[in-house]
Tab-separated table of C-alpha atoms in Angstrom:
chain	number	residue	atom	x	y	z
A	1	MET	CA	6.405	-17.862	-10.347
A	2	LYS	CA	2.707	-19.212	-8.390
A	3	ALA	CA	4.842	-17.027	-5.487
A	4	VAL	CA	4.921	-13.837	-8.303
A	5	VAL	CA	1.315	-14.219	-8.348
A	6	ALA	CA	0.102	-14.529	-5.064
A	7	VAL	CA	1.742	-11.947	-3.689
A	8	TRP	CA	1.547	-9.741	-6.649
A	9	LEU	CA	-1.991	-9.730	-5.581
A	10	SER	CA	-2.695	-8.923	-2.227
A	11	LEU	CA	-0.463	-1.110	0.449
A	12	LEU	CA	-0.110	1.213	5.644
A	13	LEU	CA	1.214	4.613	7.332
A	14	VAL	CA	-0.028	5.914	10.788
A	15	VAL	CA	1.406	9.378	11.651
A	16	GLY	CA	0.127	11.222	14.514
A	17	LEU	CA	1.406	13.370	17.001
A	18	GLY	CA	-1.064	10.949	19.562
A	19	THR	CA	-1.694	10.811	23.144
A	20	ALA	CA	-3.736	8.133	25.040
A	21	CYS	CA	-7.653	8.990	24.662
A	22	SER	CA	-9.395	9.480	28.356
A	23	SER	CA	-11.226	7.162	29.770
A	24	LYS	CA	-13.954	9.001	30.171
A	25	ASP	CA	-14.400	8.995	26.269
A	26	SER	CA	-14.727	6.011	23.604
A	27	TRP	CA	-14.081	5.393	20.341
A	28	VAL	CA	-17.098	4.773	17.400
A	29	GLU	CA	-16.320	3.399	13.585
A	30	ASP	CA	-19.131	4.929	11.456
A	31	GLU	CA	-20.027	3.751	8.248
A	32	VAL	CA	-19.179	6.548	5.916
A	33	THR	CA	-18.525	7.897	1.761
A	34	PHE	CA	-17.777	10.407	-0.264
A	35	THR	CA	-17.244	10.887	-4.137
A	36	ALA	CA	-13.956	11.043	-6.336
A	37	ASP	CA	-14.895	11.820	-9.645
A	38	GLY	CA	-18.797	9.892	-9.513
A	39	LEU	CA	-17.297	6.855	-8.083
A	40	THR	CA	-19.014	6.675	-4.248
A	41	ILE	CA	-16.090	5.607	-2.227
A	42	HIS	CA	-17.408	4.031	1.265
A	43	GLY	CA	-15.283	3.553	4.665
A	44	THR	CA	-15.126	3.623	8.326
A	45	TYR	CA	-14.070	6.638	10.073
A	46	ARG	CA	-12.986	5.207	13.322
A	47	HIS	CA	-13.379	8.474	15.912
A	48	LEU	CA	-14.192	9.743	19.134
A	49	LYS	CA	-17.983	9.679	20.414
A	50	SER	CA	-17.207	13.126	21.719
A	51	ASN	CA	-15.315	14.536	18.172
A	52	SER	CA	-13.279	16.116	20.240
A	53	VAL	CA	-10.212	17.282	18.491
A	54	GLY	CA	-6.936	15.819	17.485
A	55	PRO	CA	-4.492	14.063	15.237
A	56	ALA	CA	-6.261	11.907	12.437
A	57	ALA	CA	-4.765	8.886	9.849
A	58	LEU	CA	-5.458	8.049	6.632
A	59	LEU	CA	-4.685	4.245	5.983
A	60	ILE	CA	-4.611	3.136	2.381
A	61	SER	CA	-4.305	-0.667	1.747
A	62	GLU	CA	-1.972	-2.969	-0.263
A	63	SER	CA	-2.615	-3.302	-4.352
A	64	GLY	CA	-5.093	-5.477	-5.788
A	65	ASN	CA	-8.676	-6.896	-4.027
A	66	THR	CA	-7.658	-5.503	-0.764
A	67	ASP	CA	-10.153	-3.837	0.976
A	68	ARG	CA	-10.120	-0.787	4.069
A	69	ASN	CA	-9.486	-3.552	6.758
A	70	GLY	CA	-6.983	-5.423	4.418
A	71	ASP	CA	-8.679	-8.349	3.731
A	72	ASN	CA	-7.816	-9.862	0.132
A	73	ALA	CA	-10.161	-11.766	-2.436
A	74	VAL	CA	-7.245	-14.221	-3.018
A	75	VAL	CA	-5.965	-14.875	0.570
A	76	GLY	CA	-8.774	-14.181	2.566
A	77	PRO	CA	-9.775	-11.503	5.719
A	78	VAL	CA	-6.315	-10.073	6.892
A	79	GLY	CA	-7.321	-7.511	8.673
A	80	ASN	CA	-4.167	-5.944	9.363
A	81	MET	CA	-5.768	-2.441	8.292
A	82	ARG	CA	-8.540	-2.948	10.934
A	83	GLN	CA	-5.799	-3.604	13.702
A	84	LEU	CA	-3.595	-0.832	12.724
A	85	ALA	CA	-6.448	1.709	13.062
A	86	THR	CA	-7.194	-0.134	16.364
A	87	TYR	CA	-3.602	0.126	17.956
A	88	LEU	CA	-4.089	3.866	16.090
A	89	SER	CA	-6.996	4.634	18.404
A	90	ASP	CA	-5.526	3.711	21.402
A	91	HIS	CA	-2.514	6.312	20.715
A	92	GLY	CA	-5.540	8.986	20.438
A	93	VAL	CA	-5.479	8.936	16.750
A	94	ALA	CA	-8.683	8.799	14.757
A	95	THR	CA	-8.546	6.891	11.411
A	96	LEU	CA	-10.187	6.960	8.048
A	97	ARG	CA	-9.923	3.321	6.126
A	98	TYR	CA	-11.682	2.698	2.993
A	99	ASP	CA	-12.492	0.203	0.218
A	100	LYS	CA	-10.778	1.533	-3.048
A	101	VAL	CA	-12.349	1.147	-6.216
A	102	GLY	CA	-12.915	-2.277	-7.290
A	103	THR	CA	-12.994	-3.539	-3.680
A	104	GLY	CA	-15.623	-4.058	-0.724
A	105	LYS	CA	-18.836	-2.194	-0.594
A	106	THR	CA	-17.314	0.863	-2.979
A	107	GLY	CA	-16.929	-2.008	-5.955
A	108	LEU	CA	-16.528	-0.553	-9.521
A	109	GLY	CA	-19.135	1.804	-10.030
A	110	PRO	CA	-19.302	4.055	-13.325
A	111	TYR	CA	-16.314	1.456	-14.367
A	112	ALA	CA	-18.142	-1.621	-14.017
A	113	SER	CA	-18.649	-1.274	-17.405
A	114	HIS	CA	-14.820	-0.299	-19.174
A	115	ARG	CA	-12.852	-1.594	-16.343
A	116	ALA	CA	-9.578	-1.341	-18.214
A	117	ASP	CA	-9.895	1.930	-17.808
A	118	VAL	CA	-9.076	1.848	-13.739
A	119	GLY	CA	-5.823	2.729	-13.665
A	120	SER	CA	-3.427	4.289	-10.871
A	121	ALA	CA	-4.614	7.667	-11.231
A	122	VAL	CA	-8.306	6.535	-9.926
A	123	TYR	CA	-6.914	5.070	-6.931
A	124	THR	CA	-4.887	8.197	-6.394
A	125	THR	CA	-7.935	10.086	-6.986
A	126	GLY	CA	-10.030	7.878	-4.194
A	127	ALA	CA	-7.186	8.880	-1.842
A	128	LYS	CA	-7.091	11.892	-2.412
A	129	ALA	CA	-10.983	12.382	-1.783
A	130	ALA	CA	-10.317	10.356	1.214
A	131	VAL	CA	-7.989	12.960	2.793
A	132	ARG	CA	-10.418	15.786	1.896
A	133	PHE	CA	-12.760	14.251	3.856
A	134	LEU	CA	-10.484	13.561	7.196
A	135	ALA	CA	-9.921	16.682	7.148
A	136	ASP	CA	-13.300	18.185	6.762
A	137	GLN	CA	-14.555	16.293	10.057
A	138	SER	CA	-15.206	18.243	13.382
A	139	GLY	CA	-13.102	15.890	15.532
A	140	THR	CA	-9.500	16.659	13.177
A	141	ASP	CA	-6.943	18.830	13.537
A	142	LYS	CA	-5.532	19.807	10.272
A	143	ALA	CA	-2.327	20.301	11.702
A	144	ARG	CA	-1.859	16.518	12.510
A	145	ILE	CA	-3.152	14.971	9.601
A	146	SER	CA	-0.869	11.801	8.832
A	147	THR	CA	-1.229	8.528	6.164
A	148	TYR	CA	-0.025	4.941	6.735
A	149	ALA	CA	0.044	3.117	3.230
A	150	ILE	CA	1.143	-0.692	2.796
A	151	GLY	CA	3.335	-1.961	-0.369
A	152	GLU	CA	1.407	-0.461	-4.053
A	153	GLY	CA	-0.507	2.404	-0.865
A	154	THR	CA	2.548	3.810	-0.204
A	155	THR	CA	2.953	5.605	-4.421
A	156	HIS	CA	-0.862	6.913	-4.001
A	157	ALA	CA	0.191	8.028	0.058
A	158	MET	CA	3.591	10.162	-1.668
A	159	ALA	CA	0.823	11.746	-3.442
A	160	LEU	CA	-0.749	13.509	-1.328
A	161	ALA	CA	2.100	13.944	0.465
A	162	THR	CA	3.172	15.756	-2.715
A	163	ASP	CA	-0.185	17.720	-3.595
A	164	THR	CA	0.414	20.633	-4.520
A	165	ASP	CA	-3.559	22.306	-5.180
A	166	PRO	CA	-3.887	24.997	-2.317
A	167	ALA	CA	-6.440	23.328	-1.083
A	168	ALA	CA	-5.035	20.098	-0.608
A	169	PRO	CA	-4.571	18.686	3.338
A	170	LYS	CA	-1.116	19.390	4.432
A	171	ILE	CA	-0.286	15.819	5.044
A	172	HIS	CA	2.086	16.148	8.431
A	173	SER	CA	3.690	12.567	8.904
A	174	LEU	CA	3.750	9.580	6.529
A	175	GLY	CA	4.516	6.138	7.553
A	176	LEU	CA	5.409	3.750	4.150
A	177	LEU	CA	5.490	0.287	5.329
A	178	LEU	CA	6.434	-2.518	2.938
A	179	PRO	CA	6.530	0.069	0.013
A	180	LEU	CA	7.165	-0.289	-3.737
A	181	THR	CA	11.088	0.542	-3.964
A	182	GLY	CA	11.210	1.225	-7.503
A	183	ARG	CA	8.721	1.210	-11.033
A	184	TYR	CA	6.181	-1.630	-10.957
A	185	LEU	CA	7.442	-4.020	-13.970
A	186	ASP	CA	11.369	-3.915	-13.177
A	187	LEU	CA	9.960	-5.115	-9.452
A	188	ILE	CA	8.382	-7.900	-11.672
A	189	THR	CA	11.675	-8.323	-14.169
A	190	GLY	CA	13.397	-8.856	-10.575
A	191	ARG	CA	11.055	-11.380	-9.056
A	192	VAL	CA	11.239	-13.553	-12.867
A	193	ASN	CA	15.428	-13.160	-12.679
A	194	ALA	CA	15.055	-14.811	-9.033
A	195	ASP	CA	12.661	-17.614	-9.612
A	196	ASN	CA	14.498	-18.667	-12.539
A	197	ALA	CA	17.703	-18.317	-10.767
A	198	LEU	CA	15.934	-20.381	-8.017
A	199	GLN	CA	14.298	-23.335	-10.570
A	200	LEU	CA	17.772	-23.497	-12.239
A	201	LYS	CA	19.468	-24.607	-9.066
A	202	GLN	CA	17.263	-27.181	-8.193
A	203	GLY	CA	17.135	-28.531	-11.661
A	204	SER	CA	13.397	-27.870	-12.316
A	205	LYS	CA	14.191	-25.692	-15.587
A	206	THR	CA	16.465	-25.831	-18.052
A	207	GLN	CA	18.659	-22.643	-18.969
A	208	GLN	CA	16.594	-22.712	-22.600
A	209	GLN	CA	13.429	-22.621	-20.622
A	210	ALA	CA	14.677	-20.099	-18.648
A	211	ASP	CA	16.330	-17.675	-21.107
A	212	GLY	CA	12.540	-18.106	-23.062
A	213	VAL	CA	10.342	-16.932	-19.608
A	214	LEU	CA	13.268	-14.127	-19.694
A	215	ALA	CA	12.382	-13.428	-23.154
A	216	ALA	CA	8.933	-13.335	-23.603
A	217	TRP	CA	8.070	-11.225	-20.163
A	218	THR	CA	10.771	-8.582	-21.463
A	219	ASP	CA	8.978	-8.258	-24.934
A	220	ALA	CA	5.522	-8.036	-23.243
A	221	VAL	CA	7.033	-5.100	-20.598
A	222	ASN	CA	8.652	-3.480	-23.743
A	223	GLN	CA	4.952	-3.479	-25.610
A	224	ALA	CA	3.196	-2.575	-22.429
A	225	ARG	CA	5.191	0.359	-21.782
A	226	ALA	CA	5.518	1.487	-25.344
A	227	THR	CA	1.781	0.796	-26.569
A	228	GLY	CA	-0.081	0.013	-23.446
A	229	THR	CA	-1.110	-3.642	-25.048
A	230	VAL	CA	0.082	-6.768	-24.215
A	231	PRO	CA	1.239	-9.898	-26.638
A	232	PRO	CA	-1.651	-12.264	-27.573
A	233	GLY	CA	-1.900	-15.411	-25.634
A	234	GLN	CA	-0.798	-16.647	-22.734
A	235	LEU	CA	2.659	-15.403	-20.959
A	236	PRO	CA	4.634	-18.641	-19.272
A	237	ASP	CA	5.220	-18.987	-16.014
A	238	GLY	CA	1.216	-17.644	-14.708
A	239	LEU	CA	2.663	-13.949	-15.671
A	240	SER	CA	-0.816	-13.436	-17.316
A	241	ALA	CA	-2.151	-13.096	-14.076
A	242	VAL	CA	0.473	-10.231	-13.742
A	243	LEU	CA	-0.001	-8.664	-16.862
A	244	ASN	CA	-3.142	-8.959	-19.245
A	245	PRO	CA	-5.597	-7.016	-21.236
A	246	SER	CA	-7.959	-5.936	-18.241
A	247	ASN	CA	-5.516	-4.814	-16.293
A	248	VAL	CA	-2.291	-3.346	-18.857
A	249	LYS	CA	-3.678	0.377	-18.441
A	250	ALA	CA	-3.318	0.021	-14.388
A	251	VAL	CA	-0.055	-1.405	-14.599
A	252	VAL	CA	1.373	0.335	-17.229
A	253	GLU	CA	0.086	3.580	-14.784
A	254	GLN	CA	1.513	2.086	-11.841
A	255	ASP	CA	5.000	1.645	-13.630
A	256	LYS	CA	4.931	5.193	-14.734
A	257	ILE	CA	5.956	5.982	-10.984
A	258	ASP	CA	9.248	5.959	-9.884
A	259	PRO	CA	8.334	6.001	-5.912
A	260	VAL	CA	12.242	6.958	-5.697
A	261	ALA	CA	12.024	10.262	-7.802
A	262	GLU	CA	8.002	11.121	-6.146
A	263	ALA	CA	9.664	10.511	-2.622
A	264	GLN	CA	12.553	13.626	-3.375
A	265	HIS	CA	9.492	15.495	-3.325
A	266	ILE	CA	8.368	15.421	0.118
A	267	PRO	CA	8.653	18.167	2.105
A	268	ALA	CA	12.094	18.493	3.749
A	269	GLY	CA	11.378	17.710	7.802
A	270	THR	CA	8.172	15.503	7.239
A	271	PRO	CA	8.443	13.109	9.768
A	272	VAL	CA	8.779	9.726	7.502
A	273	LEU	CA	8.486	6.530	9.369
A	274	LEU	CA	9.817	3.791	6.005
A	275	ALA	CA	9.962	0.083	6.934
A	276	CYS	CA	11.269	-2.882	4.772
A	277	SER	CA	11.891	-6.138	5.811
A	278	ASP	CA	14.575	-8.864	4.548
A	279	THR	CA	12.268	-11.876	4.434
A	280	ASP	CA	9.230	-9.369	2.619
A	281	SER	CA	9.982	-10.102	-1.409
A	282	GLN	CA	7.902	-7.269	-2.427
A	283	ALA	CA	10.223	-4.621	-0.047
A	284	GLN	CA	13.427	-6.352	0.938
A	285	CYS	CA	15.730	-3.684	2.916
A	286	THR	CA	18.280	-4.392	0.255
A	287	ALA	CA	16.042	-3.271	-2.242
A	288	THR	CA	14.661	-0.349	0.180
A	289	THR	CA	18.100	1.960	0.948
A	290	ALA	CA	17.819	3.887	-2.515
A	291	LEU	CA	14.096	4.671	-1.165
A	292	ALA	CA	16.259	5.232	2.344
A	293	ASP	CA	18.619	7.528	0.277
A	294	ALA	CA	15.679	9.722	-1.611
A	295	LEU	CA	13.936	10.589	1.860
A	296	ALA	CA	17.191	11.903	3.495
A	297	HIS	CA	16.071	15.453	3.639
A	298	THR	CA	13.244	14.310	5.585
A	299	ALA	CA	12.732	13.857	9.298
A	300	LEU	CA	13.339	9.905	8.330
A	301	THR	CA	12.824	6.959	10.960
A	302	PHE	CA	14.283	3.699	8.854
A	303	VAL	CA	13.452	1.041	10.403
A	304	GLN	CA	14.592	-2.715	9.248
A	305	LEU	CA	12.504	-5.055	10.294
A	306	LYS	CA	13.607	-9.005	10.855
A	307	GLY	CA	11.500	-11.852	9.772
A	308	VAL	CA	7.756	-9.917	8.846
A	309	SER	CA	5.696	-10.527	6.621
A	310	HIS	CA	4.067	-8.336	3.524
A	311	VAL	CA	1.184	-7.752	5.862
A	312	LEU	CA	2.929	-6.316	8.975
A	313	ARG	CA	2.701	-10.201	11.247
A	314	ASP	CA	6.040	-12.405	12.373
A	315	ASP	CA	6.312	-14.648	9.503
A	316	PRO	CA	9.822	-15.242	8.064
A	317	ALA	CA	8.292	-17.537	5.276
A	318	ASP	CA	6.229	-14.812	4.114
A	319	ASN	CA	3.673	-17.493	3.151
A	320	ALA	CA	0.514	-16.035	1.857
A	321	ALA	CA	-1.284	-18.861	3.388
A	322	ASN	CA	-0.834	-17.468	6.422
A	323	TYR	CA	-1.867	-13.590	5.612
A	324	ALA	CA	-5.486	-14.522	7.211
A	325	LYS	CA	-4.309	-16.057	10.443
A	326	GLN	CA	-5.046	-12.962	12.122
A	327	ASP	CA	-1.723	-12.956	14.367
A	328	PRO	CA	-0.850	-10.056	15.801
A	329	LEU	CA	0.892	-7.154	13.928
A	330	SER	CA	4.412	-7.466	14.453
A	331	PRO	CA	6.000	-6.287	18.142
A	332	GLN	CA	8.965	-5.138	15.995
A	333	LEU	CA	7.031	-2.772	14.366
A	334	ILE	CA	4.742	-1.632	17.024
A	335	THR	CA	7.923	-0.919	19.003
A	336	ALA	CA	8.637	1.691	15.955
A	337	LEU	CA	5.261	2.832	16.008
A	338	ASP	CA	5.489	3.643	19.342
A	339	GLN	CA	7.851	6.134	18.776
A	340	PHE	CA	6.797	7.848	15.292
A	341	VAL	CA	3.363	8.173	16.680
A	342	THR	CA	4.497	10.893	18.915
A	343	LYS	CA	6.322	12.877	16.585
């Protein structure tokens, strides 16, 4: 289960209507702050120095301790979100990327003394505050705001696109990159079953041991969903790193979100880029078809990448040890973005 833990400790989406910027202008990065329910959020606003009005995109990082740049406390300086921001500015799109609660300069703020209260709703509130900040900038064309997200971040991106608050900025387009494809705990159960099957095949685990791991995990999932608590003691195969007393609130809140159901409420005709990978254990293309079907009413571009890791780079092994190698974004993804950013 080490692979499960590493993967799930490790969200983005680019939308655009962008055009190449003038050589007479230049891009600058400003350190900015905004607030969300008493939490001061730190971010980077990348924009034309002249603040010329144009399209803008909000970038939402992966789950876990992953900051505005995609750097992760577990796997190191990934930098994929910084690369995505640079790509977008090369295509005339300003960006805002930010340190969500618990990461980077934002930290825990008022949640420092009660970390268990940091659930999915807190992350969504932060994303809503971020997109409103972006919409308020003088260089933002409010009719051309997009959001790009990776992994779990895609659920918060979809929450922005389906926000019915009259004051909420309208999301013109949506990039869902290697997204969650189902309820969180169901996805982990799938990984438990897959790991059990592999270890049984290798002879490193008996059927009795495999059944014990699955039973313990299933009991923990049922208890978490029913009561918001976890069983005492450690779960087998390192699964306590995925579900434990300190994160059960956040996990249960996230688990209540069904990405397929959420996708059905995205406004019809919205340009959506949905990207999966055949080697990403979190967003394999075989598991993404239901999400694609739910997005059939949108202007969907469904891209099935080959050998691309969960950090958007070419790596068929999807090895977390390679995440911090600072390789360029996958050329396959760049080709898809080149077409999508003009929509």
